[in-house]
Amino acid sequence: MVTTQRTKEICEIIRLKSTQVFLVAGTCLITVMVTLLCIGFMTRYEVENDVANVADVDYWKDRVAPSQKIWYDKGIDELNEALRPQDLTYPKNVRIFVIQGIDGRDLAAFRFPTRDISRGNSNFIWDQFPHLARLKNSCSQQFPCQVASVSRALWLGIPLDKVPESQQDCGRLFNATQAPISILRQAQLAGLRTGFVTTQRITGPTGAALGNTNGHYECDERMPRSSIKSGCQDIAQQLISGETAKSLNVLIGGGRQMLSSLVPNTKYDPVDELLCESNDGRNLLKDWRTQKLRESKINPIIFDLIQRRDELESLNSSSFDYLMGVMANGDLSGNSKAPSLKLMVEKSLNVLTKYKQGYLLIVEQFIPSGSDKGEQLQLLNDTLVNLHKDPDTLTLVLMTNALYPKPSLDVSEETETISLLPEIFNEAESEIQKRLQQMPSESLLFAQGPKSSIFQGVRKETFLAHAVSHVLSRSRARP
């Protein structure tokens, strides 16, 4: 009797009502269903968006010969890299390297600098960039092709045949609010720090386009008297007095003889007689320093103007707000004591990263005719290898022949070749032009970093400005 009573008490304690059992069972069932649905959605997302776990990448190991397997194992690493999930964030900084005088054929040739292919290639760092785009060179379809117009098309984002012509009558110049502006100026207006470094002269086609200048004359020497009397300014004057150049945190390159009428003419840095030489008594370098002194009285800033390699080497550039360097009378290739590209880029980045507010740096490496292109590519490679790997930075490397000017001719390397073809093929130039228009050349654009995936496929030359403007405008929304 006692045992029966005890059993009843135990049963009453552990007994569950039928509704409670139903609730528990229902909860478990719903949990299982939700888990299965989540797994299904995740699997479908990975398949549709190519974000599957790269560790799962495999191949038919049991179907390849042992002599193949070692190469397949190495190749699978590249495949893993290609299948890596794409970064959805936008870059905080953009670095653009423009190499003038190198095309796809040159690049392919210098990957194997010797006849002994077994020694391997040069392992250029840009070959490891995950994305590559080809930019159409409209210059190859126009004769003659003005280099200044090509540069403006690239940096303003306007098609070559729509680029506004430079006005010789200063009274007809564009209104400042209506004139197109380069991506460099767009970045400045968005609050980014900006820099332009070139191994050419800063008044060259690239500098003129980025500085939003008007006209064809780099200095006063070759400018028509009528234009001077009407108040027109040459490119050098516009660069120093214009808002774009005044706002540049870094400006380094050559072109001293355009900026000043009195320059030292030395054996290691002679005046380039093929280029414009100012003779109106100007000293625009002194004017730049005066501008910054005025600014410093309103808003304390640290700035410097340097003209020698040893000055740049010893400079504590990370403490400066503004840095201007004019390192040669003409192009830097004419100065045997000019600083290296690596040094100029390193010091520039120290200035641009001072306040951690984001920056746009454009670096131009100008490769003159007759120079060792393989050596120049290696210098660029060393510069890029030396860069700090920043996950917030988009790095672009553009290799082109379309913007490659000769000192005495305002034409590109492509169109200079075109002018020689009638003699080579003994055909009428019009017939050769038709043939050339059917095989336009292209520039190579290598991309690495956040949003580098948008740089792929065959694009118009204006795509570069449009894409950079887009990613930088989105990056400003980041905290």
Short mmCIF file of N, CA, C and O in Angstrom, two decimals, residues 290-394:
data_model
loop_
_atom_site.label_atom_id
_atom_site.label_comp_id
_atom_site.label_asym_id
_atom_site.label_seq_id
_atom_site.Cartn_x
_atom_site.Cartn_y
_atom_site.Cartn_z
N THR A 290 55.19 82.04 -51.53
CA THR A 290 54.49 83.21 -51.01
C THR A 290 53.03 82.89 -50.72
O THR A 290 52.47 83.33 -49.70
N GLN A 291 52.42 82.11 -51.61
CA GLN A 291 51.02 81.69 -51.40
C GLN A 291 50.89 80.94 -50.08
O GLN A 291 49.97 81.20 -49.29
N LYS A 292 51.78 80.00 -49.86
CA LYS A 292 51.69 79.17 -48.65
C LYS A 292 51.98 79.99 -47.39
O LYS A 292 51.40 79.73 -46.33
N LEU A 293 52.85 80.97 -47.48
CA LEU A 293 53.11 81.84 -46.34
C LEU A 293 51.84 82.62 -45.96
O LEU A 293 51.53 82.78 -44.77
N ARG A 294 51.12 83.08 -46.96
CA ARG A 294 49.85 83.78 -46.70
C ARG A 294 48.85 82.84 -46.04
O ARG A 294 48.15 83.22 -45.09
N GLU A 295 48.77 81.62 -46.55
CA GLU A 295 47.83 80.65 -45.98
C GLU A 295 48.18 80.33 -44.53
O GLU A 295 47.29 80.17 -43.68
N SER A 296 49.47 80.23 -44.24
CA SER A 296 49.90 79.85 -42.90
C SER A 296 49.55 80.92 -41.86
O SER A 296 49.45 80.61 -40.67
N LYS A 297 49.36 82.15 -42.30
CA LYS A 297 48.98 83.22 -41.37
C LYS A 297 47.51 83.10 -40.97
O LYS A 297 47.10 83.54 -39.91
N ILE A 298 46.72 82.49 -41.85
CA ILE A 298 45.29 82.29 -41.58
C ILE A 298 45.06 80.94 -40.90
O ILE A 298 44.33 80.84 -39.91
N ASN A 299 45.69 79.92 -41.44
CA ASN A 299 45.55 78.56 -40.91
C ASN A 299 46.93 77.92 -40.84
O ASN A 299 47.54 77.67 -41.88
N PRO A 300 47.48 77.71 -39.65
CA PRO A 300 48.84 77.20 -39.52
C PRO A 300 49.07 75.92 -40.31
O PRO A 300 48.36 74.92 -40.12
N ILE A 301 50.02 75.96 -41.22
CA ILE A 301 50.37 74.79 -42.03
C ILE A 301 51.89 74.67 -42.09
O ILE A 301 52.62 75.63 -41.90
N ILE A 302 52.34 73.44 -42.36
CA ILE A 302 53.76 73.17 -42.52
C ILE A 302 53.98 72.79 -43.98
O ILE A 302 53.33 71.89 -44.50
N PHE A 303 54.89 73.51 -44.66
CA PHE A 303 55.11 73.27 -46.09
C PHE A 303 56.59 73.42 -46.40
O PHE A 303 57.38 73.95 -45.60
N ASP A 304 56.97 72.95 -47.60
CA ASP A 304 58.35 73.12 -48.02
C ASP A 304 58.44 73.00 -49.54
O ASP A 304 57.62 72.34 -50.18
N LEU A 305 59.45 73.67 -50.09
CA LEU A 305 59.78 73.61 -51.51
C LEU A 305 61.19 73.07 -51.62
O LEU A 305 62.13 73.65 -51.07
N ILE A 306 61.37 71.96 -52.32
CA ILE A 306 62.69 71.35 -52.45
C ILE A 306 63.04 71.20 -53.92
O ILE A 306 62.14 71.10 -54.78
N GLN A 307 64.36 71.17 -54.22
CA GLN A 307 64.79 71.08 -55.61
C GLN A 307 65.98 70.13 -55.80
O GLN A 307 66.51 70.03 -56.90
N ARG A 308 66.36 69.41 -54.74
CA ARG A 308 67.47 68.47 -54.85
C ARG A 308 67.14 67.13 -54.19
O ARG A 308 66.32 67.07 -53.27
N ARG A 309 67.81 66.10 -54.66
CA ARG A 309 67.55 64.75 -54.13
C ARG A 309 67.92 64.65 -52.65
O ARG A 309 67.18 64.04 -51.87
N ASP A 310 69.05 65.26 -52.26
CA ASP A 310 69.46 65.14 -50.86
C ASP A 310 68.48 65.84 -49.93
O ASP A 310 68.28 65.41 -48.79
N GLU A 311 67.83 66.91 -50.42
CA GLU A 311 66.80 67.58 -49.61
C GLU A 311 65.61 66.65 -49.38
O GLU A 311 65.06 66.59 -48.28
N LEU A 312 65.23 65.93 -50.43
CA LEU A 312 64.10 65.01 -50.32
C LEU A 312 64.45 63.83 -49.42
O LEU A 312 63.63 63.38 -48.61
N GLU A 313 65.66 63.32 -49.52
CA GLU A 313 66.08 62.17 -48.72
C GLU A 313 66.05 62.48 -47.22
O GLU A 313 65.65 61.64 -46.41
N SER A 314 66.46 63.68 -46.87
CA SER A 314 66.55 64.05 -45.45
C SER A 314 65.26 64.63 -44.89
O SER A 314 65.17 64.91 -43.69
N LEU A 315 64.24 64.76 -45.72
CA LEU A 315 63.00 65.42 -45.31
C LEU A 315 62.15 64.51 -44.43
O LEU A 315 61.91 63.35 -44.77
N ASN A 316 61.69 65.03 -43.31
CA ASN A 316 60.74 64.32 -42.46
C ASN A 316 59.34 64.62 -42.98
O ASN A 316 58.59 65.41 -42.42
N SER A 317 58.99 64.00 -44.08
CA SER A 317 57.79 64.37 -44.83
C SER A 317 56.48 64.10 -44.09
O SER A 317 55.45 64.71 -44.41
N SER A 318 56.48 63.21 -43.12
CA SER A 318 55.23 62.89 -42.41
C SER A 318 54.71 64.05 -41.58
O SER A 318 53.56 64.01 -41.12
N SER A 319 55.52 65.08 -41.38
CA SER A 319 55.08 66.23 -40.59
C SER A 319 54.56 67.38 -41.45
O SER A 319 54.11 68.39 -40.92
N PHE A 320 54.58 67.21 -42.79
CA PHE A 320 54.22 68.31 -43.68
C PHE A 320 52.77 68.22 -44.16
O PHE A 320 52.23 67.13 -44.36
N ASP A 321 52.19 69.40 -44.33
CA ASP A 321 50.85 69.50 -44.93
C ASP A 321 50.94 69.63 -46.44
O ASP A 321 50.09 69.12 -47.17
N TYR A 322 51.96 70.35 -46.92
CA TYR A 322 52.14 70.58 -48.36
C TYR A 322 53.62 70.40 -48.70
O TYR A 322 54.50 70.84 -47.96
N LEU A 323 53.86 69.77 -49.86
CA LEU A 323 55.22 69.56 -50.32
C LEU A 323 55.27 69.74 -51.84
O LEU A 323 54.52 69.10 -52.58
N MET A 324 56.16 70.62 -52.28
CA MET A 324 56.38 70.80 -53.72
C MET A 324 57.84 70.52 -54.01
O MET A 324 58.74 71.04 -53.33
N GLY A 325 58.09 69.69 -55.02
CA GLY A 325 59.45 69.37 -55.40
C GLY A 325 59.63 69.52 -56.90
O GLY A 325 58.91 68.89 -57.67
N VAL A 326 60.56 70.38 -57.31
CA VAL A 326 60.88 70.55 -58.73
C VAL A 326 62.31 70.07 -58.89
O VAL A 326 63.26 70.76 -58.52
N MET A 327 62.47 68.87 -59.45
CA MET A 327 63.72 68.15 -59.35
C MET A 327 64.56 68.16 -60.62
O MET A 327 65.59 67.50 -60.68
N ALA A 328 64.14 68.90 -61.65
CA ALA A 328 64.92 68.97 -62.89
C ALA A 328 64.47 70.16 -63.71
O ALA A 328 63.34 70.65 -63.56
N ASN A 329 65.35 70.63 -64.59
CA ASN A 329 64.98 71.73 -65.48
C ASN A 329 63.91 71.29 -66.47
O ASN A 329 62.96 72.01 -66.73
N GLY A 330 64.10 70.10 -67.04
CA GLY A 330 63.11 69.53 -67.94
C GLY A 330 62.48 68.30 -67.31
O GLY A 330 62.00 68.36 -66.18
N ASP A 331 62.53 67.17 -68.03
CA ASP A 331 62.07 65.91 -67.45
C ASP A 331 63.15 65.36 -66.51
O ASP A 331 64.33 65.68 -66.66
N LEU A 332 62.76 64.51 -65.58
CA LEU A 332 63.74 63.97 -64.62
C LEU A 332 64.78 63.10 -65.30
O LEU A 332 65.88 62.92 -64.77
N SER A 333 64.45 62.56 -66.48
CA SER A 333 65.44 61.74 -67.20
C SER A 333 66.64 62.57 -67.63
O SER A 333 67.71 62.01 -67.91
N GLY A 334 66.49 63.90 -67.69
CA GLY A 334 67.59 64.77 -68.07
C GLY A 334 68.49 65.17 -66.93
O GLY A 334 69.51 65.84 -67.13
N ASN A 335 68.14 64.76 -65.71
CA ASN A 335 68.93 65.10 -64.53
C ASN A 335 69.53 63.83 -63.94
O ASN A 335 68.80 62.98 -63.41
N SER A 336 70.85 63.68 -64.03
CA SER A 336 71.50 62.46 -63.55
C SER A 336 71.46 62.34 -62.03
O SER A 336 71.71 61.27 -61.49
N LYS A 337 71.11 63.43 -61.34
CA LYS A 337 71.03 63.41 -59.88
C LYS A 337 69.59 63.50 -59.39
O LYS A 337 69.35 63.82 -58.23
N ALA A 338 68.65 63.19 -60.25
CA ALA A 338 67.24 63.24 -59.86
C ALA A 338 66.92 62.11 -58.88
O ALA A 338 67.54 61.04 -58.92
N PRO A 339 65.94 62.31 -58.00
CA PRO A 339 65.56 61.25 -57.06
C PRO A 339 64.87 60.10 -57.77
O PRO A 339 64.34 60.26 -58.87
N SER A 340 64.90 58.95 -57.16
CA SER A 340 64.25 57.78 -57.74
C SER A 340 62.73 57.87 -57.58
O SER A 340 62.22 58.60 -56.72
N LEU A 341 62.03 57.11 -58.40
CA LEU A 341 60.58 57.05 -58.30
C LEU A 341 60.17 56.52 -56.93
O LEU A 341 59.22 57.02 -56.30
N LYS A 342 60.88 55.53 -56.46
CA LYS A 342 60.59 54.92 -55.16
C LYS A 342 60.67 55.94 -54.03
O LYS A 342 59.78 56.00 -53.17
N LEU A 343 61.70 56.78 -54.04
CA LEU A 343 61.86 57.80 -53.01
C LEU A 343 60.74 58.84 -53.07
O LEU A 343 60.18 59.22 -52.04
N MET A 344 60.40 59.29 -54.27
CA MET A 344 59.37 60.31 -54.41
C MET A 344 58.01 59.80 -53.94
O MET A 344 57.25 60.52 -53.28
N VAL A 345 57.69 58.54 -54.28
CA VAL A 345 56.41 57.97 -53.87
C VAL A 345 56.36 57.78 -52.36
O VAL A 345 55.35 58.07 -51.71
N GLU A 346 57.47 57.30 -51.79
CA GLU A 346 57.52 57.08 -50.35
C GLU A 346 57.29 58.37 -49.57
O GLU A 346 56.49 58.42 -48.63
N LYS A 347 57.98 59.44 -49.95
CA LYS A 347 57.83 60.73 -49.26
C LYS A 347 56.43 61.32 -49.48
O LYS A 347 55.85 61.93 -48.57
N SER A 348 55.89 61.11 -50.66
CA SER A 348 54.54 61.63 -50.95
C SER A 348 53.49 60.96 -50.08
O SER A 348 52.60 61.63 -49.55
N LEU A 349 53.59 59.65 -49.93
CA LEU A 349 52.62 58.94 -49.10
C LEU A 349 52.71 59.34 -47.64
O LEU A 349 51.70 59.37 -46.93
N ASN A 350 53.91 59.68 -47.18
CA ASN A 350 54.05 60.16 -45.80
C ASN A 350 53.26 61.45 -45.59
O ASN A 350 52.65 61.65 -44.53
N VAL A 351 53.28 62.33 -46.59
CA VAL A 351 52.52 63.57 -46.50
C VAL A 351 51.02 63.30 -46.56
O VAL A 351 50.24 63.82 -45.75
N LEU A 352 50.61 62.45 -47.49
CA LEU A 352 49.18 62.22 -47.73
C LEU A 352 48.50 61.48 -46.59
O LEU A 352 47.29 61.64 -46.37
N THR A 353 49.24 60.67 -45.86
CA THR A 353 48.63 59.88 -44.78
C THR A 353 48.73 60.57 -43.42
O THR A 353 48.43 59.95 -42.39
N LYS A 354 49.11 61.81 -43.40
CA LYS A 354 49.31 62.52 -42.13
C LYS A 354 48.05 62.56 -41.28
O LYS A 354 48.09 62.35 -40.07
N TYR A 355 46.90 62.83 -41.89
CA TYR A 355 45.67 63.02 -41.13
C TYR A 355 44.68 61.86 -41.25
O TYR A 355 43.58 61.93 -40.73
N LYS A 356 45.04 60.80 -41.96
CA LYS A 356 44.19 59.61 -42.06
C LYS A 356 42.79 59.93 -42.58
O LYS A 356 41.80 59.32 -42.17
N GLN A 357 42.71 60.89 -43.51
CA GLN A 357 41.39 61.29 -44.00
C GLN A 357 41.08 60.78 -45.40
O GLN A 357 40.08 61.13 -45.99
N GLY A 358 41.95 59.94 -45.94
CA GLY A 358 41.76 59.43 -47.29
C GLY A 358 42.51 60.28 -48.30
O GLY A 358 42.65 61.50 -48.12
N TYR A 359 42.98 59.64 -49.37
CA TYR A 359 43.76 60.40 -50.34
C TYR A 359 43.64 59.79 -51.74
O TYR A 359 43.24 58.64 -51.91
N LEU A 360 44.01 60.61 -52.73
CA LEU A 360 44.16 60.17 -54.11
C LEU A 360 45.55 60.58 -54.56
O LEU A 360 45.88 61.76 -54.57
N LEU A 361 46.37 59.60 -54.91
CA LEU A 361 47.72 59.86 -55.40
C LEU A 361 47.83 59.35 -56.84
O LEU A 361 47.52 58.19 -57.12
N ILE A 362 48.28 60.22 -57.74
CA ILE A 362 48.50 59.85 -59.14
C ILE A 362 49.98 59.97 -59.43
O ILE A 362 50.58 61.03 -59.24
N VAL A 363 50.59 58.86 -59.87
CA VAL A 363 52.02 58.80 -60.15
C VAL A 363 52.21 58.49 -61.63
O VAL A 363 51.68 57.51 -62.14
N GLU A 364 52.99 59.33 -62.30
CA GLU A 364 53.27 59.13 -63.72
C GLU A 364 54.73 58.78 -63.92
O GLU A 364 55.61 59.55 -63.52
N GLN A 365 54.98 57.64 -64.53
CA GLN A 365 56.33 57.25 -64.89
C GLN A 365 56.47 57.38 -66.40
O GLN A 365 55.88 56.63 -67.16
N PHE A 366 57.25 58.36 -66.81
CA PHE A 366 57.43 58.66 -68.23
C PHE A 366 58.70 57.98 -68.73
O PHE A 366 59.78 58.22 -68.20
N ILE A 367 58.56 57.10 -69.73
CA ILE A 367 59.70 56.36 -70.25
C ILE A 367 60.10 56.93 -71.60
O ILE A 367 59.40 56.74 -72.60
N PRO A 368 61.20 57.68 -71.67
CA PRO A 368 61.62 58.31 -72.92
C PRO A 368 62.03 57.28 -73.97
O PRO A 368 62.42 56.15 -73.64
N SER A 369 61.98 57.68 -75.22
CA SER A 369 62.45 56.81 -76.30
C SER A 369 63.93 56.52 -76.13
O SER A 369 64.71 57.40 -75.75
N GLY A 370 64.31 55.30 -76.40
CA GLY A 370 65.71 54.93 -76.32
C GLY A 370 66.16 54.47 -74.95
O GLY A 370 67.28 53.97 -74.79
N SER A 371 65.31 54.63 -73.95
CA SER A 371 65.69 54.18 -72.61
C SER A 371 65.47 52.68 -72.47
O SER A 371 64.76 52.07 -73.26
N ASP A 372 66.07 52.10 -71.46
CA ASP A 372 65.95 50.67 -71.20
C ASP A 372 64.60 50.41 -70.54
O ASP A 372 64.42 50.65 -69.34
N LYS A 373 63.64 49.92 -71.31
CA LYS A 373 62.30 49.70 -70.78
C LYS A 373 62.28 48.63 -69.70
O LYS A 373 61.52 48.72 -68.74
N GLY A 374 63.11 47.60 -69.86
CA GLY A 374 63.18 46.56 -68.85
C GLY A 374 63.63 47.11 -67.51
O GLY A 374 63.09 46.76 -66.45
N GLU A 375 64.61 47.98 -67.55
CA GLU A 375 65.11 48.60 -66.32
C GLU A 375 64.04 49.49 -65.69
O GLU A 375 63.87 49.50 -64.47
N GLN A 376 63.32 50.23 -66.53
CA GLN A 376 62.26 51.11 -66.03
C GLN A 376 61.13 50.31 -65.39
O GLN A 376 60.58 50.71 -64.36
N LEU A 377 60.79 49.18 -65.98
CA LEU A 377 59.76 48.32 -65.40
C LEU A 377 60.21 47.77 -64.05
O LEU A 377 59.41 47.64 -63.12
N GLN A 378 61.47 47.44 -63.94
CA GLN A 378 61.98 46.92 -62.68
C GLN A 378 61.96 47.99 -61.60
O GLN A 378 61.67 47.71 -60.42
N LEU A 379 62.25 49.25 -61.97
CA LEU A 379 62.16 50.36 -61.02
C LEU A 379 60.73 50.52 -60.51
O LEU A 379 60.51 50.75 -59.32
N LEU A 380 59.78 50.41 -61.43
CA LEU A 380 58.37 50.49 -61.03
C LEU A 380 58.01 49.33 -60.12
O LEU A 380 57.32 49.51 -59.10
N ASN A 381 58.47 48.14 -60.47
CA ASN A 381 58.18 46.96 -59.67
C ASN A 381 58.73 47.12 -58.25
O ASN A 381 58.04 46.82 -57.26
N ASP A 382 59.95 47.62 -58.13
CA ASP A 382 60.55 47.83 -56.81
C ASP A 382 59.76 48.86 -56.01
O ASP A 382 59.61 48.72 -54.78
N THR A 383 59.25 49.87 -56.69
CA THR A 383 58.45 50.91 -56.02
C THR A 383 57.15 50.32 -55.46
O THR A 383 56.78 50.58 -54.31
N LEU A 384 56.49 49.49 -56.25
CA LEU A 384 55.22 48.91 -55.82
C LEU A 384 55.42 47.87 -54.72
O LEU A 384 54.61 47.78 -53.80
N VAL A 385 56.50 47.10 -54.82
CA VAL A 385 56.78 46.11 -53.78
C VAL A 385 57.01 46.78 -52.44
O VAL A 385 56.64 46.27 -51.38
N ASN A 386 57.59 47.96 -52.49
CA ASN A 386 57.95 48.69 -51.27
C ASN A 386 56.74 49.34 -50.58
O ASN A 386 56.83 49.77 -49.43
N LEU A 387 55.61 49.41 -51.29
CA LEU A 387 54.45 50.08 -50.73
C LEU A 387 53.87 49.30 -49.55
O LEU A 387 53.84 48.07 -49.56
N HIS A 388 53.39 50.06 -48.57
CA HIS A 388 52.72 49.44 -47.43
C HIS A 388 51.41 48.80 -47.88
O HIS A 388 50.62 49.43 -48.58
N LYS A 389 51.19 47.56 -47.52
CA LYS A 389 49.97 46.86 -47.90
C LYS A 389 48.83 47.34 -47.01
O LYS A 389 48.76 47.00 -45.83
N ASP A 390 47.95 48.13 -47.58
CA ASP A 390 46.84 48.75 -46.86
C ASP A 390 45.52 48.17 -47.35
O ASP A 390 45.19 48.31 -48.53
N PRO A 391 44.76 47.49 -46.50
CA PRO A 391 43.49 46.89 -46.94
C PRO A 391 42.44 47.93 -47.34
O PRO A 391 41.43 47.58 -47.94
N ASP A 392 42.68 49.21 -47.00
CA ASP A 392 41.74 50.26 -47.35
C ASP A 392 42.11 50.99 -48.64
O ASP A 392 41.51 52.01 -48.98
N THR A 393 43.11 50.50 -49.36
CA THR A 393 43.64 51.21 -50.52
C THR A 393 43.45 50.43 -51.81
O THR A 393 43.79 49.25 -51.88
N LEU A 394 42.92 51.10 -52.82
CA LEU A 394 42.81 50.55 -54.16
C LEU A 394 44.02 51.00 -54.97
O LEU A 394 44.31 52.20 -55.05
#
